[in-house]
XYZ file of C-alpha atoms in Angstrom:
124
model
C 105.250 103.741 79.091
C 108.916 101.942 78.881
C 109.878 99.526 75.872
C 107.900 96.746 77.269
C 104.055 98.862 77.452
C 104.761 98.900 81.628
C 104.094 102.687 83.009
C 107.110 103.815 85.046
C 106.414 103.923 88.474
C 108.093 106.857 90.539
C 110.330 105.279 93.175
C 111.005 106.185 97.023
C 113.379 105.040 99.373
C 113.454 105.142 103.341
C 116.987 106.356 104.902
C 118.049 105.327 108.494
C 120.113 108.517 108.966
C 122.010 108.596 111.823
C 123.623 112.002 112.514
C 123.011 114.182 113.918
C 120.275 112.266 116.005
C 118.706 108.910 114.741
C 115.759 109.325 112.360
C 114.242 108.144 109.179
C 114.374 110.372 105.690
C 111.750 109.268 103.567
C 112.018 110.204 99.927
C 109.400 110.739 97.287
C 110.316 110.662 93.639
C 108.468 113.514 91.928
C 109.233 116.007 88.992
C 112.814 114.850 88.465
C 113.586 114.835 92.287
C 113.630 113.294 95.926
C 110.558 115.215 97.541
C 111.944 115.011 101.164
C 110.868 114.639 104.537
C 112.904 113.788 107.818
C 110.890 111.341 110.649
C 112.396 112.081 113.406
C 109.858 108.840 115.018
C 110.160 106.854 112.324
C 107.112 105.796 110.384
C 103.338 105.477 112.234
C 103.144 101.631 112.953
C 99.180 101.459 114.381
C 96.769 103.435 113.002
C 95.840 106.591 115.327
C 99.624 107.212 115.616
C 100.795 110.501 114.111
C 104.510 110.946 113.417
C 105.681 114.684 112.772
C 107.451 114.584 109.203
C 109.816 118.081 108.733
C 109.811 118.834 105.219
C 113.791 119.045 103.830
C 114.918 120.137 100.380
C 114.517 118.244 97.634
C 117.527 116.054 96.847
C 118.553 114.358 93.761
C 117.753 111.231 91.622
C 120.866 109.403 92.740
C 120.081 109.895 96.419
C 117.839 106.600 95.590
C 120.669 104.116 96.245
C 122.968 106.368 98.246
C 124.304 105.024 101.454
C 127.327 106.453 103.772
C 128.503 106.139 106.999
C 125.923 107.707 108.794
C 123.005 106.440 106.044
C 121.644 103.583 105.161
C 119.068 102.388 102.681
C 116.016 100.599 104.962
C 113.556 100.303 102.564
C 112.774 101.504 99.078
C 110.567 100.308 95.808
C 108.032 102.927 94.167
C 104.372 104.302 95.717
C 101.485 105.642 94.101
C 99.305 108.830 94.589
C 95.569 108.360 96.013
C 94.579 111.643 96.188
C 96.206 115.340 97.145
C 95.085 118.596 97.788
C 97.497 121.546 99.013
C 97.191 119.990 102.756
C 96.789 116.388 102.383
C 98.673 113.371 100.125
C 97.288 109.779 100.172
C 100.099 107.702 99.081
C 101.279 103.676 98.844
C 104.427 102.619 99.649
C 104.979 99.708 97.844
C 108.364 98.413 99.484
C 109.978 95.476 100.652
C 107.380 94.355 103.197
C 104.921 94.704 101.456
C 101.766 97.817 100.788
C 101.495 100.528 103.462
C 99.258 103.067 103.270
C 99.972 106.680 104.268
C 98.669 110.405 104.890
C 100.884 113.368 104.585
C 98.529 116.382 106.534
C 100.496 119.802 106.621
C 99.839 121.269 109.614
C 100.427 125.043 110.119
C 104.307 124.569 111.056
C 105.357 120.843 109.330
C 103.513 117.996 108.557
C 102.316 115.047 110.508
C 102.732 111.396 108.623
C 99.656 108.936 109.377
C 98.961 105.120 108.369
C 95.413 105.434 107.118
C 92.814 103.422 108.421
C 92.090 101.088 104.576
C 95.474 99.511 103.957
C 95.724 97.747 100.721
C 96.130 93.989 100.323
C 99.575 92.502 100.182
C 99.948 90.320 96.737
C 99.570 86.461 97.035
């Protein structure tokens, strides 16, 4: 817990990377670093849709905020952990438009990214 009895939440941010091909890096703050994974689709917007999601190395704390000439911050806030096993990890995103819910399935080469079927309720 900080100074004011709030837990800290672990933050994430969405990249729109453009180079070398346009695609979305979405970033997972976890054990000091930027768990990693490059969308080459972008997220899953409907249910049913499955977006492949390459895992990348990790990358740094400061990579939260970072922005360059090919990269661009389009989205970022903190998500939350539903449940994981060594194949699957239910996760919130809770960003600027609001809760999104997700599942990260490895698959035997990468991993696919999925909007689950319950999605939590935006705040009034």
């Amino acid at each position: 817990m900080d100074d004011d009895g709030v837990d800290e939440c672990p933050a994430f941010v969405l990249h729109d990377h453009r180079r070398p091909t346009p695609h979305l890096d979405l970033r997972l703050e976890e054990g000091g670093v930027l768990r990693s994974w490059a969308l080459p689709r972008g997220l899953p917007q409907e249910r049913g849709q499955r977006r492949l999601a390459v895992a990348v190395p990790d990358h740094d704390l400061d990579h939260l905020g970072y922005e360059d000439e090919s990269k661009t911050v389009a989205d970022t806030g903190w998500w939350e952990e539903h449940s994981r096993d060594e194949r699957r990890l239910v996760l919130t995103l809770h960003g600027r438009g609001g809760p999104r819910r997700y599942a990260l399935v490895r698959t035997a080469r990468d991993w696919l990214l999925l909007l689950t079927r319950e999605q939590p309720q935006a705040a009034p």
